[in-house]
Structures are given as C-alpha cells and as structure tokens.
Short mmCIF file of C-alpha atoms in Angstrom, two decimals:
data_model
loop_
_atom_site.label_atom_id
_atom_site.label_comp_id
_atom_site.label_asym_id
_atom_site.label_seq_id
_atom_site.Cartn_x
_atom_site.Cartn_y
_atom_site.Cartn_z
CA MET A 1 -20.16 -28.57 -27.82
CA SER A 2 -20.11 -25.54 -30.10
CA SER A 3 -23.67 -26.27 -31.15
CA SER A 4 -24.93 -26.06 -27.55
CA THR A 5 -27.64 -23.55 -26.79
CA ASP A 6 -28.85 -22.14 -23.48
CA GLN A 7 -31.78 -24.56 -23.61
CA GLU A 8 -29.46 -27.54 -23.52
CA TRP A 9 -27.52 -26.28 -20.53
CA SER A 10 -28.73 -26.49 -16.94
CA ALA A 11 -27.33 -26.54 -13.41
CA GLY A 12 -27.94 -30.28 -13.37
CA ARG A 13 -25.92 -30.81 -16.53
CA VAL A 14 -23.05 -28.73 -15.12
CA ALA A 15 -23.10 -30.90 -11.97
CA THR A 16 -23.05 -34.07 -14.10
CA ILE A 17 -20.09 -32.87 -16.17
CA LEU A 18 -18.03 -31.78 -13.16
CA LEU A 19 -18.74 -34.88 -11.05
CA GLU A 20 -17.77 -37.05 -14.01
CA ALA A 21 -14.55 -35.04 -14.47
CA GLU A 22 -13.82 -35.58 -10.77
CA ASP A 23 -14.58 -39.31 -10.86
CA THR A 24 -12.45 -39.84 -13.98
CA THR A 25 -9.75 -37.33 -12.88
CA SER A 26 -9.87 -35.60 -16.23
CA ALA A 27 -9.57 -31.84 -16.46
CA ARG A 28 -11.60 -29.76 -18.93
CA GLY A 29 -11.94 -26.18 -20.10
CA SER A 30 -14.11 -23.44 -18.61
CA ILE A 31 -17.84 -24.23 -18.68
CA GLN A 32 -18.76 -20.55 -18.59
CA ALA A 33 -16.75 -20.09 -21.80
CA GLU A 34 -19.11 -22.62 -23.44
CA TRP A 35 -22.21 -21.44 -21.60
CA PRO A 36 -22.16 -17.71 -20.80
CA GLY A 37 -25.49 -18.26 -19.04
CA LEU A 38 -23.67 -19.85 -16.09
CA ASP A 39 -24.19 -17.09 -13.53
CA LEU A 40 -23.35 -17.28 -9.84
CA ALA A 41 -26.85 -18.38 -8.76
CA THR A 42 -26.80 -21.19 -11.32
CA ALA A 43 -23.28 -22.15 -10.22
CA TYR A 44 -24.47 -22.54 -6.62
CA ALA A 45 -27.45 -24.57 -7.90
CA ALA A 46 -24.99 -26.86 -9.68
CA GLN A 47 -22.94 -27.13 -6.49
CA ASP A 48 -26.06 -28.06 -4.48
CA ASP A 49 -27.14 -30.53 -7.17
CA ALA A 50 -23.73 -32.21 -7.06
CA LEU A 51 -23.96 -32.39 -3.26
CA ALA A 52 -27.36 -34.09 -3.47
CA ARG A 53 -25.80 -36.69 -5.79
CA ARG A 54 -22.83 -37.18 -3.44
CA VAL A 55 -25.30 -37.79 -0.59
CA ALA A 56 -27.38 -40.11 -2.78
CA ARG A 57 -24.27 -42.22 -3.39
CA GLY A 58 -23.66 -42.52 0.34
CA GLU A 59 -21.54 -39.54 1.32
CA THR A 60 -22.37 -37.50 4.44
CA VAL A 61 -22.13 -33.70 4.65
CA THR A 62 -19.38 -32.82 7.13
CA GLY A 63 -19.37 -29.06 6.71
CA LEU A 64 -18.30 -26.16 4.58
CA LYS A 65 -15.28 -24.57 3.06
CA LEU A 66 -14.66 -20.97 2.14
CA GLY A 67 -12.70 -19.69 -0.83
CA LEU A 68 -11.49 -16.28 -1.99
CA THR A 69 -11.03 -15.09 1.58
CA SER A 70 -7.89 -13.03 0.92
CA ARG A 71 -7.99 -9.60 -0.69
CA ALA A 72 -5.26 -10.70 -3.10
CA LYS A 73 -7.33 -13.63 -4.41
CA GLN A 74 -10.49 -11.51 -4.55
CA ARG A 75 -8.66 -8.92 -6.65
CA GLN A 76 -7.26 -11.70 -8.85
CA MET A 77 -10.81 -12.97 -9.54
CA GLY A 78 -12.35 -9.50 -9.69
CA VAL A 79 -14.75 -10.08 -6.78
CA ASP A 80 -15.23 -8.49 -3.38
CA ALA A 81 -16.71 -11.40 -1.43
CA PRO A 82 -15.67 -14.96 -0.59
CA SER A 83 -17.49 -18.05 -1.86
CA VAL A 84 -18.64 -21.18 -0.05
CA ALA A 85 -18.73 -24.89 -0.95
CA TRP A 86 -19.53 -28.26 0.61
CA LEU A 87 -17.43 -30.82 2.48
CA THR A 88 -18.35 -34.49 2.76
CA ASP A 89 -16.80 -37.37 4.67
CA ALA A 90 -15.31 -38.65 1.40
CA MET A 91 -13.12 -35.53 1.37
CA ALA A 92 -11.83 -36.00 4.94
CA LEU A 93 -8.33 -37.47 4.86
CA PRO A 94 -7.38 -39.55 7.93
CA ALA A 95 -4.33 -38.26 9.82
CA GLY A 96 -1.16 -39.86 8.48
CA ASP A 97 -2.58 -40.85 5.12
CA PRO A 98 -0.75 -39.61 2.03
CA VAL A 99 -2.42 -37.34 -0.52
CA PRO A 100 -4.65 -39.72 -2.55
CA ARG A 101 -3.16 -38.78 -5.92
CA SER A 102 -5.18 -41.35 -7.84
CA ARG A 103 -8.36 -39.41 -6.98
CA LEU A 104 -6.92 -35.99 -7.80
CA ILE A 105 -5.95 -34.19 -10.99
CA HIS A 106 -3.40 -31.53 -9.92
CA PRO A 107 -3.44 -31.18 -6.12
CA ARG A 108 -2.30 -28.04 -4.35
CA ALA A 109 -1.99 -27.51 -0.60
CA GLU A 110 -3.02 -24.55 1.51
CA PRO A 111 -2.92 -24.15 5.28
CA GLU A 112 -6.16 -23.15 6.97
CA ILE A 113 -7.68 -22.45 10.36
CA VAL A 114 -10.52 -24.92 10.90
CA PHE A 115 -13.58 -24.56 13.13
CA VAL A 116 -15.74 -27.35 14.52
CA MET A 117 -19.15 -25.98 15.50
CA LYS A 118 -20.63 -26.60 18.93
CA ARG A 119 -23.91 -24.90 18.03
CA ARG A 120 -26.06 -24.35 14.96
CA LEU A 121 -25.33 -20.99 13.36
CA ALA A 122 -28.04 -19.44 11.18
CA GLY A 123 -27.95 -16.09 9.40
CA PRO A 124 -28.83 -13.44 8.52
CA GLY A 125 -27.31 -10.94 10.90
CA VAL A 126 -24.42 -13.11 12.10
CA THR A 127 -21.30 -11.12 13.10
CA ALA A 128 -17.79 -12.43 13.68
CA THR A 129 -18.39 -12.23 17.41
CA SER A 130 -21.68 -14.14 17.40
CA ALA A 131 -20.16 -16.62 14.95
CA MET A 132 -17.20 -17.31 17.25
CA ALA A 133 -19.62 -17.98 20.13
CA ALA A 134 -20.92 -20.96 18.14
CA VAL A 135 -17.44 -22.47 17.61
CA GLY A 136 -16.50 -25.39 19.81
CA HIS A 137 -12.89 -26.02 18.85
CA VAL A 138 -10.26 -24.61 16.53
CA TYR A 139 -7.92 -26.90 14.59
CA ALA A 140 -5.02 -26.52 12.22
CA GLY A 141 -5.81 -27.75 8.74
CA ILE A 142 -4.31 -28.44 5.36
CA GLU A 143 -6.70 -28.38 2.46
CA ILE A 144 -5.65 -30.16 -0.70
CA ILE A 145 -7.50 -28.29 -3.38
CA ASP A 146 -7.99 -29.65 -6.86
CA SER A 147 -9.76 -28.32 -9.90
CA ARG A 148 -11.67 -30.00 -12.66
CA TYR A 149 -10.49 -27.20 -14.97
CA SER A 150 -7.21 -27.46 -16.88
CA GLY A 151 -4.45 -25.35 -15.34
CA PHE A 152 -6.76 -24.07 -12.60
CA THR A 153 -8.07 -21.67 -15.26
CA PHE A 154 -11.66 -20.74 -14.42
CA THR A 155 -14.10 -17.92 -13.81
CA LEU A 156 -15.72 -17.36 -10.43
CA ALA A 157 -18.92 -19.13 -11.57
CA ASP A 158 -16.85 -22.04 -12.94
CA ALA A 159 -15.10 -22.44 -9.58
CA VAL A 160 -18.30 -22.21 -7.53
CA ALA A 161 -19.96 -24.84 -9.74
CA ASP A 162 -16.86 -27.00 -9.17
CA ASN A 163 -17.44 -26.94 -5.38
CA ASN A 164 -14.68 -24.30 -5.03
CA SER A 165 -11.92 -26.62 -6.20
CA SER A 166 -12.57 -29.11 -3.39
CA GLY A 167 -10.22 -32.05 -2.98
CA VAL A 168 -9.45 -33.50 0.41
CA TYR A 169 -8.73 -31.98 3.81
CA VAL A 170 -6.85 -33.00 6.90
CA THR A 171 -7.13 -31.49 10.36
CA GLY A 172 -4.57 -31.34 13.15
CA ALA A 173 -4.49 -33.39 16.31
CA VAL A 174 -5.08 -30.52 18.74
CA GLY A 175 -8.46 -28.80 19.10
CA LEU A 176 -8.37 -25.65 21.20
CA PRO A 177 -11.26 -23.56 22.50
CA PRO A 178 -11.47 -20.33 20.47
CA GLU A 179 -11.46 -18.04 23.50
CA SER A 180 -7.87 -19.10 24.23
CA LEU A 181 -6.55 -17.95 20.84
CA ASP A 182 -5.81 -14.65 19.13
CA LEU A 183 -6.64 -16.00 15.68
CA ALA A 184 -5.62 -12.80 13.86
CA LEU A 185 -2.06 -13.44 15.10
CA GLU A 186 -2.12 -17.25 15.00
CA ALA A 187 0.70 -17.87 12.55
CA CYS A 188 1.36 -20.64 10.10
CA LEU A 189 4.62 -21.58 8.44
CA LEU A 190 4.16 -23.55 5.22
CA GLU A 191 7.00 -25.89 4.28
CA VAL A 192 7.55 -28.04 1.22
CA ASP A 193 10.33 -30.62 1.50
CA GLY A 194 11.61 -28.84 4.60
CA GLN A 195 11.88 -25.42 2.97
CA VAL A 196 9.77 -22.53 4.19
CA MET A 197 7.63 -21.50 1.23
CA ASP A 198 5.35 -18.96 2.84
CA SER A 199 3.96 -17.71 6.13
CA ALA A 200 0.84 -15.92 7.24
CA THR A 201 -1.48 -15.37 10.16
CA GLY A 202 -5.24 -15.80 10.55
CA ALA A 203 -5.66 -12.12 9.73
CA ALA A 204 -4.99 -13.07 6.09
CA VAL A 205 -8.47 -14.63 6.15
CA LEU A 206 -10.80 -11.61 5.88
CA GLY A 207 -9.00 -9.94 8.79
CA HIS A 208 -10.08 -12.78 11.14
CA PRO A 209 -11.36 -16.31 10.40
CA GLY A 210 -14.48 -15.47 12.44
CA GLU A 211 -15.41 -13.02 9.66
CA ALA A 212 -15.28 -15.90 7.17
CA LEU A 213 -17.54 -17.99 9.40
CA ALA A 214 -20.03 -15.12 9.72
CA PHE A 215 -19.98 -14.61 5.95
CA ALA A 216 -20.70 -18.32 5.42
CA ALA A 217 -23.65 -18.26 7.84
CA ASN A 218 -25.14 -15.15 6.25
CA THR A 219 -24.67 -16.28 2.65
CA LEU A 220 -26.14 -19.74 3.39
CA ALA A 221 -29.16 -18.04 4.97
CA GLU A 222 -29.92 -16.47 1.58
CA ARG A 223 -30.34 -20.05 0.31
CA GLY A 224 -32.42 -21.06 3.36
CA LEU A 225 -29.56 -23.05 4.93
CA ALA A 226 -27.66 -22.92 8.22
CA ILE A 227 -24.35 -24.17 9.58
CA GLU A 228 -25.17 -27.17 11.76
CA ALA A 229 -23.71 -28.20 15.12
CA GLY A 230 -20.79 -30.58 14.65
CA TRP A 231 -19.93 -29.32 11.18
CA THR A 232 -16.34 -28.59 10.16
CA VAL A 233 -15.66 -25.22 8.55
CA LEU A 234 -12.47 -24.65 6.56
CA THR A 235 -12.15 -20.88 6.75
CA GLY A 236 -9.96 -20.29 3.68
CA GLY A 237 -6.33 -20.47 2.62
CA MET A 238 -3.95 -18.39 4.73
CA THR A 239 -1.27 -18.43 2.02
CA ASP A 240 -1.24 -19.06 -1.70
CA ALA A 241 -1.76 -22.72 -2.54
CA VAL A 242 1.44 -24.65 -3.35
CA PRO A 243 1.56 -27.56 -5.83
CA VAL A 244 1.94 -30.99 -4.20
CA ALA A 245 4.45 -32.99 -6.25
CA PRO A 246 4.64 -36.80 -6.03
CA GLY A 247 7.02 -37.83 -3.28
CA SER A 248 7.08 -34.38 -1.70
CA ARG A 249 6.35 -33.53 1.91
CA VAL A 250 4.11 -30.64 2.88
CA ALA A 251 4.08 -29.38 6.45
CA ALA A 252 2.16 -26.60 8.16
CA HIS A 253 3.34 -25.44 11.57
CA PHE A 254 0.97 -23.28 13.62
CA THR A 255 1.80 -21.15 16.68
CA HIS A 256 -0.65 -22.86 19.06
CA LEU A 257 -2.56 -25.36 16.90
CA GLY A 258 0.36 -27.70 16.28
CA SER A 259 1.85 -29.12 13.10
CA ILE A 260 0.50 -31.22 10.25
CA THR A 261 2.80 -33.14 7.92
CA LEU A 262 1.44 -34.68 4.78
CA ALA A 263 3.11 -37.01 2.29
CA GLY A 264 2.49 -35.99 -1.32
CA GLY A 265 1.75 -39.60 -2.32
CA MET B 1 36.73 -3.37 -9.93
CA ASN B 2 39.83 -1.44 -8.98
CA VAL B 3 40.18 0.84 -5.95
CA ASP B 4 39.25 3.93 -7.96
CA ASP B 5 36.09 2.26 -9.33
CA VAL B 6 35.04 1.35 -5.79
CA ALA B 7 35.62 4.88 -4.50
CA GLU B 8 33.89 6.46 -7.47
CA THR B 9 30.83 4.22 -7.10
CA ALA B 10 30.64 4.88 -3.35
CA THR B 11 30.75 8.63 -4.09
CA ARG B 12 27.97 8.27 -6.64
CA LEU B 13 25.75 6.44 -4.13
CA LEU B 14 26.53 9.00 -1.40
CA ALA B 15 25.55 11.74 -3.84
CA ALA B 16 22.20 10.04 -4.43
CA TYR B 17 21.38 10.41 -0.72
CA GLU B 18 22.34 14.09 -0.81
CA ALA B 19 20.54 14.88 -4.06
CA GLY B 20 17.48 12.98 -2.91
CA SER B 21 17.26 11.26 -6.26
CA PRO B 22 18.24 7.72 -7.18
CA THR B 23 21.04 6.76 -9.52
CA HIS B 24 21.63 3.99 -12.05
CA PRO B 25 22.61 0.44 -11.04
CA VAL B 26 26.22 -0.32 -10.14
CA ILE B 27 26.28 -3.16 -12.64
CA ALA B 28 25.32 -0.77 -15.45
CA ASP B 29 28.82 0.74 -15.20
CA HIS B 30 30.55 -2.39 -13.91
CA PRO B 31 28.85 -5.54 -15.24
CA ASP B 32 31.63 -7.71 -13.78
CA ALA B 33 31.36 -6.31 -10.25
CA THR B 34 31.50 -9.06 -7.63
CA LEU B 35 29.90 -9.35 -4.20
CA THR B 36 33.31 -8.56 -2.72
CA ASP B 37 33.41 -5.35 -4.77
CA ALA B 38 29.89 -4.54 -3.60
CA TYR B 39 30.77 -4.94 0.09
CA ALA B 40 33.86 -2.75 -0.49
CA ILE B 41 31.61 -0.04 -1.95
CA GLN B 42 29.30 -0.36 1.09
CA GLN B 43 32.27 -0.17 3.46
CA ALA B 44 33.55 2.99 1.77
CA GLN B 45 30.22 4.70 2.45
CA VAL B 46 30.14 3.52 6.08
CA GLU B 47 33.64 4.97 6.53
CA GLU B 48 32.51 8.27 5.06
CA TRP B 49 29.49 8.36 7.42
CA THR B 50 31.64 7.68 10.46
CA ARG B 51 34.05 10.42 9.31
CA ARG B 52 31.03 12.72 9.42
CA SER B 53 30.51 11.58 13.05
CA ASP B 54 27.70 9.10 12.47
CA SER B 55 28.38 5.74 14.14
CA VAL B 56 27.65 2.07 13.51
CA ARG B 57 24.98 0.83 15.94
CA GLY B 58 24.19 -2.53 14.42
CA HIS B 59 23.53 -4.53 11.28
CA LYS B 60 20.64 -5.64 9.17
CA VAL B 61 20.22 -8.81 7.18
CA GLY B 62 18.41 -8.36 3.91
CA LEU B 63 16.91 -10.72 1.33
CA ALA B 64 16.26 -13.17 4.15
CA SER B 65 12.75 -14.38 3.38
CA ARG B 66 11.55 -16.50 0.50
CA ALA B 67 9.00 -13.76 -0.21
CA ILE B 68 11.69 -11.08 -0.52
CA GLN B 69 14.06 -13.42 -2.38
CA ARG B 70 11.29 -14.14 -4.91
CA GLN B 71 10.43 -10.44 -5.13
CA MET B 72 14.12 -9.59 -5.78
CA ASN B 73 14.92 -12.78 -7.70
CA VAL B 74 17.92 -13.77 -5.57
CA GLY B 75 18.76 -16.88 -3.54
CA GLN B 76 20.87 -15.64 -0.64
CA PRO B 77 20.76 -13.02 2.13
CA ASP B 78 23.01 -9.98 2.42
CA PHE B 79 23.90 -7.56 5.20
CA GLY B 80 24.15 -3.83 5.72
CA HIS B 81 25.13 -1.41 8.46
CA LEU B 82 22.76 0.45 10.77
CA THR B 83 24.08 3.83 11.85
CA GLN B 84 22.82 6.05 14.63
CA SER B 85 21.15 8.52 12.26
CA MET B 86 18.93 5.74 10.89
CA PHE B 87 17.17 5.20 14.24
CA HIS B 88 13.83 6.99 14.61
CA LEU B 89 11.21 7.04 17.35
CA GLU B 90 7.83 5.36 17.07
CA ASN B 91 4.81 7.64 16.67
CA GLU B 92 7.16 10.53 15.81
CA PRO B 93 7.12 11.63 12.15
CA VAL B 94 10.16 10.31 10.30
CA PRO B 95 11.43 13.05 7.94
CA SER B 96 10.26 11.89 4.52
CA ALA B 97 12.96 13.84 2.65
CA THR B 98 15.49 11.34 4.03
CA TYR B 99 14.06 8.66 1.73
CA LEU B 100 13.85 8.23 -2.01
CA GLN B 101 11.48 5.25 -2.49
CA PRO B 102 10.85 3.82 0.97
CA ARG B 103 9.23 0.51 1.83
CA ILE B 104 8.33 -0.87 5.24
CA GLU B 105 9.04 -4.29 6.75
CA PRO B 106 8.04 -5.87 10.10
CA GLU B 107 10.89 -7.47 12.03
CA VAL B 108 11.94 -8.86 15.37
CA ALA B 109 15.00 -6.82 16.43
CA PHE B 110 17.76 -8.50 18.44
CA VAL B 111 19.59 -6.38 21.01
CA LEU B 112 22.90 -7.99 21.98
CA GLY B 113 24.07 -8.27 25.57
CA ARG B 114 27.46 -9.74 24.78
CA PRO B 115 29.79 -9.86 21.80
CA LEU B 116 29.15 -12.37 19.06
CA LYS B 117 32.19 -13.20 17.00
CA GLY B 118 32.21 -15.59 14.08
CA PRO B 119 33.15 -17.75 12.34
CA GLY B 120 31.91 -20.81 14.16
CA VAL B 121 28.92 -19.17 15.84
CA THR B 122 26.10 -21.64 16.60
CA VAL B 123 22.44 -21.05 17.40
CA ALA B 124 23.33 -21.70 21.05
CA ASP B 125 25.99 -18.95 20.94
CA ALA B 126 23.53 -16.58 19.30
CA VAL B 127 20.81 -17.24 21.90
CA ARG B 128 23.30 -16.58 24.71
CA ALA B 129 24.38 -13.29 23.15
CA VAL B 130 20.86 -11.87 22.75
CA GLU B 131 19.84 -9.78 25.76
CA PHE B 132 16.27 -9.21 24.53
CA VAL B 133 14.21 -8.67 21.41
CA LEU B 134 12.06 -5.70 20.46
CA PRO B 135 9.30 -5.41 17.88
CA ALA B 136 10.56 -3.30 14.99
CA LEU B 137 9.71 -1.72 11.69
CA GLU B 138 12.48 -1.27 9.17
CA ILE B 139 12.29 1.36 6.46
CA VAL B 140 14.17 -0.05 3.48
CA ASP B 141 15.08 2.24 0.62
CA SER B 142 17.10 2.09 -2.55
CA ARG B 143 19.44 4.66 -4.00
CA ILE B 144 19.07 2.74 -7.28
CA SER B 145 16.31 3.95 -9.63
CA ASP B 146 12.99 2.07 -9.38
CA TRP B 147 14.49 -0.61 -7.11
CA LYS B 148 15.93 -2.25 -10.26
CA ILE B 149 18.57 -4.03 -8.23
CA SER B 150 20.72 -7.09 -8.51
CA ILE B 151 22.30 -8.47 -5.33
CA VAL B 152 25.49 -6.55 -6.20
CA ASP B 153 23.51 -3.30 -6.41
CA THR B 154 21.73 -3.75 -3.11
CA VAL B 155 24.89 -4.82 -1.27
CA ALA B 156 26.78 -1.81 -2.64
CA ASP B 157 23.84 0.33 -1.48
CA ASN B 158 24.17 -0.77 2.19
CA ALA B 159 21.69 -3.62 1.67
CA SER B 160 18.99 -1.07 0.83
CA SER B 161 19.00 0.22 4.40
CA GLY B 162 16.96 3.24 5.36
CA GLY B 163 15.67 3.52 8.90
CA VAL B 164 14.74 1.61 12.02
CA ILE B 165 11.83 2.17 14.40
CA LEU B 166 12.08 0.07 17.54
CA GLY B 167 9.13 -0.71 19.81
CA SER B 168 9.27 -0.25 23.53
CA ARG B 169 8.78 -3.63 25.18
CA PRO B 170 11.89 -5.77 25.59
CA VAL B 171 11.14 -9.49 25.76
CA PRO B 172 13.67 -12.21 26.60
CA LEU B 173 14.10 -14.92 23.97
CA ALA B 174 12.95 -17.60 26.41
CA GLU B 175 9.40 -16.21 26.27
CA LEU B 176 9.10 -16.59 22.50
CA ASP B 177 9.16 -19.22 19.80
CA LEU B 178 10.55 -16.83 17.21
CA ARG B 179 9.94 -19.30 14.40
CA LEU B 180 6.17 -19.34 14.97
CA VAL B 181 5.64 -15.75 16.12
CA GLY B 182 2.96 -14.20 13.91
CA CYS B 183 2.79 -10.63 12.70
CA THR B 184 0.40 -8.38 10.85
CA LEU B 185 1.27 -5.22 8.93
CA HIS B 186 -1.28 -2.46 8.46
CA ARG B 187 -0.73 0.59 6.26
CA ASN B 188 -3.10 3.51 6.84
CA GLY B 189 -5.43 1.15 8.70
CA GLU B 190 -5.60 -1.48 5.97
CA LEU B 191 -4.17 -4.97 6.49
CA VAL B 192 -1.48 -5.37 3.83
CA GLU B 193 0.64 -8.34 4.93
CA THR B 194 0.84 -11.15 7.48
CA GLY B 195 3.70 -13.50 8.23
CA ALA B 196 5.65 -15.51 10.76
CA GLY B 197 9.20 -15.39 12.12
CA GLY B 198 10.09 -18.59 10.28
CA ALA B 199 9.78 -16.71 7.00
CA VAL B 200 13.20 -15.28 7.91
CA LEU B 201 15.65 -18.02 6.88
CA GLY B 202 13.56 -20.61 8.78
CA SER B 203 14.06 -18.65 12.02
CA PRO B 204 15.31 -15.13 12.79
CA LEU B 205 18.00 -16.81 14.89
CA ASN B 206 19.38 -18.46 11.75
CA SER B 207 19.73 -14.99 10.32
CA LEU B 208 21.68 -13.78 13.37
CA VAL B 209 23.98 -16.81 13.10
CA TRP B 210 24.50 -16.16 9.37
CA LEU B 211 25.34 -12.53 10.05
CA ALA B 212 27.78 -13.28 12.89
CA ASN B 213 29.61 -15.84 10.77
CA THR B 214 29.60 -13.73 7.62
CA VAL B 215 30.96 -10.53 9.22
CA GLY B 216 33.17 -12.66 11.46
CA ALA B 217 34.95 -13.95 8.38
CA LEU B 218 35.75 -10.28 7.63
CA GLY B 219 37.13 -9.74 11.15
CA VAL B 220 34.05 -7.91 12.45
CA THR B 221 32.46 -8.68 15.85
CA LEU B 222 28.81 -7.97 16.65
CA GLU B 223 29.05 -5.76 19.73
CA PRO B 224 27.04 -5.59 22.97
CA GLY B 225 24.28 -2.99 22.66
CA HIS B 226 24.15 -3.40 18.91
CA VAL B 227 20.85 -3.95 17.17
CA VAL B 228 20.46 -6.70 14.57
CA LEU B 229 17.52 -6.65 12.21
CA PRO B 230 17.33 -10.26 10.96
CA GLY B 231 15.06 -9.66 7.97
CA SER B 232 11.45 -9.07 7.10
CA MET B 233 8.67 -11.50 8.00
CA THR B 234 6.61 -10.29 5.02
CA LYS B 235 7.04 -8.71 1.63
CA ALA B 236 8.17 -5.09 1.75
CA VAL B 237 5.31 -2.61 1.37
CA PRO B 238 5.74 0.84 -0.24
CA LEU B 239 5.31 3.79 2.10
CA ALA B 240 4.47 7.32 0.93
CA PRO B 241 4.84 10.62 2.81
CA GLY B 242 2.04 10.91 5.39
CA ASP B 243 1.53 7.13 5.56
CA THR B 244 1.28 5.27 8.85
CA ALA B 245 2.50 1.69 9.22
CA VAL B 246 1.68 -0.47 12.23
CA THR B 247 3.00 -3.92 12.91
CA THR B 248 1.57 -6.17 15.59
CA ILE B 249 3.84 -9.04 16.58
CA ALA B 250 2.47 -11.80 18.81
CA GLY B 251 4.08 -11.63 22.24
CA LEU B 252 5.93 -8.42 21.42
CA GLY B 253 3.17 -5.86 20.89
CA THR B 254 2.94 -3.15 18.29
CA VAL B 255 5.19 -0.57 16.65
CA THR B 256 3.93 2.44 14.73
CA ALA B 257 5.96 4.21 12.08
CA LEU B 258 4.79 7.56 10.75
CA LEU B 259 6.40 8.88 7.60
CA GLY B 260 6.28 12.67 7.76
CA PRO B 261 4.53 14.82 5.13
CA GLU B 262 6.08 15.74 1.81
CA GLU B 263 8.87 18.29 2.21
CA ASP B 264 10.49 20.66 -0.25
#
C-alpha cells in the first residue's frame, strides 16, 4: 500500500477494510500510519459508513458505546474527550453464552454501567442531570472489546474508524431505576478465574456515567443524531480491560446491579 | 542476620524518622535478609517506641490489593504496628514534617470488640470480634529512599506505616457487604482513584483473618479496642504538604485528611 495517495483513500474504503478485517478475524496495522489524512471527522464518517453496511446486511442499531471515559485512558491516547461508537443486535451476547471466540481476534473484557433509555435524548445542551432523566433502567454490563489492529496498537482516529474496538456485550439480569442508585459509588469487582483483578466505581467513568451519556448526546447532535428511546448505552470501561483467555472465566460483581459471569469460550 | 545486624538496622531506620530523610534499603546491606529478620527489625523499633511511652493501638495489613501488589511487585500481604502517635484527627492538619514521602490510601477500619487470637481464626470468628467499622484514610510512608522497597524492606520498615485518620460514623458489619462497598478518592478536589472492598484480598475480612492467624502464630492476640487497617481499596496516591485527601465510602460516609503545610 506504499504507493497509496490521499486520492485513493476515503472513509468508505476505511470502512471496507475494517469490516473485512472483522469478518475474517484478521488484524492489521494502523490505517492512519498509511493514510495520515485519516482525521477524526473522517474516522467518524468511516464508522457511520460501516454502520450503514451492517444495517444493509440485516443488523439493527441497538445503541451506543463510549470509549476513553477515564482520565487515565485519555492521557494514554493524548485526548481530553471520550469517543462514541455504534452497537447492533449482532453484538449483543445472550446471557449465558460463552465469548464467541471464532468471531473475535483478541478479546478483552471490561465491566461497564449500562443504561437503557426510556426517552429520546437529543443534544446540544444536555447535562448529566437531564441525561439521567431520560434513562429508564440501569444494568451491569461486560463489554468484550476487540480490535482490528494488531496488538491493540492504534491512534485515536484508527480506533474511532474501527467502531471503538467493538466486539460483543452482555448485560446483567437486574435493571434498576436510576433514581435508586448512587452511580458514582456503585462498585464493581472484576474477577478472572476467581481472582480479583481490579475494582472501581462508576465515578471512574467521567466522574459519573451520566456525564458520559450527556457527552454522547451532545457529540451526536453535532452529527445531527440523537439517542433514541429503547437504546442501550454502554457508558465506558470502569477498569482497564483484561484479556479473555480460552477456557477462562470472567466475572463482574456490582454492589446493587448484580453479577455477570462469562465463559471465555 | 545476627542479633547485632537486626539491632543496627532498626537503629538506622529509627534514625531516618528522626533525621526526616530516608535511608538505603535493608537488602542493600543484607541481601540474604529473610522475612523473619525483617519482622525482628520491625519488632525492635516497636519496642523502642513503647520504651519512649508510645503504645500499640492496632495493626495494619499492607500489600493486600492486587493493585498494590502489582505496584510493589510482590505476591503476599504483610503487617505492621499502629501506635498511638500515628492517629490523627480528620479535618485537622497532620504535621507534614512527620512524613518523608507520604501516600494516601482509602480503607475500611475494623474496631475490635473482643480479642481475636489465631491460629485457627475463621471469617466467622473475625465477624464476631468486630464491634464496628469506620471509614479511614491511611497515610503510608517509607523510610527507604524513593520507595525502592522489596517485601523485606517494607516489613522491616513497619510495613511502610505512617498515620491513620479515622472517620466518625461507626457502622456494624451487618449493615455492609464489605466486598462490594465502593469508594472514591479525591486529592485536592480531583478524582484520583476508585475501588471496592473486594480489592483487599477478596474481602477486607479475609485480611483480618490473615492478620489474626499470622500474628497469632507469633503469640500475639488482637485486642479489644484495637484498630485494624485491612489494606487499601485503591492504589496509593502521593500526598504533598498542603494537600487534602477525601475518601467517600458507600454506607460509611467520608473522611478528610489534611496534610499540613511545609515546615522547617
């Protein structure tokens, strides 16, 4: 590809390359390294293009996911804002199913606080408080992230184009109304094979997961989009992501939202 | 290490407190020092403190979380002694000259209502011995330069103990699931860490059981009224003179530690 020029690259081509990498579970190098013209706006265009193709092949949009919601990860990537990406029904993992390894390249798990929207939420001007008023129920979640880039080595634009390292996600059995929870102090204990690997509370997500939801609504508004009633929103990893090895067991135990156990496949 | 080596090393660590400047690692002089040697060095300092009319008021467990174990590159907990002079009041400036390179950790402090004597202590025994818990901040510190410590160094240095700030609301264990209690840690108003009780050896109660059985094997009983700090729920965060640290622990409330201004 060393002979590529800016004219040959486009958001559509980036979407094609990354969807093919996903479908064939083959990792590749950074696209931005090959095409420095891949800026953030183009990366989101590639993400939207890929979503349109997922829908065209029969998938349904189920919601959104946020990435880079912790200060530590933002510093690591040299950014000061989170990023958003799309969820479809093909990414929803039924409760009790193992991690579908055959569809994934190098899965990692992270525990998340998940919102299901009772009302449409449209920016701009959404605050954490007005965002929370649109939330119907709060669930525990485990997101299995995956990356189409070798070794999870990517730039911010690379990751955004790659639908923020989306893989599959599973939500807990208990949905609680948000007004009954102090989400900043809702804790999660992340275990792998019965050993506690990490712990965190909802405050690790931008100070409060409601801030992540407000950010998503406001940033989508810049693209003329809104968060729709019934959508699922994964608010961002509470801890660092842990690799999911074959045969391993990942569990996330939440203070009030219950536990999720997932077989590594 | 022979008896003289132990005494000499204890004296060197005691001198580091008094000089207000850290010293080199124990293992630099004694590469073959064992954990038993290290606890003997710790004990020699505790005896010197009690000779100077300080008194043992409890214990702390260190290196109890995966986060801290990774940070320190060790695989097991250790314990140290808490003496009366280490206890400070919340919202009152803690004299900064007392510390060399302090860090702060959020913890759930156990206050014992009856004696707990190992070996053979179970979780059930531990629960029955706890009168109540308090939210707490622990100031950890190292008398070893730049925190370049092995487990032998930290054990010899009283498990890197420094100070304790207890909160004011006692809560009985029955009201809490200590494993899933969440906490946040703010320094100067900025969120720096979050965590859960289970980060401490799976549960802070496991830490209390480990302590009772470990000191019990040495003939020591955990006494009624004593405070046990089971270990940090998060990574330790550096604290500078003038800094404020606040932990909020679900079900237990908040504790504020204020490190006083720089002193000469």
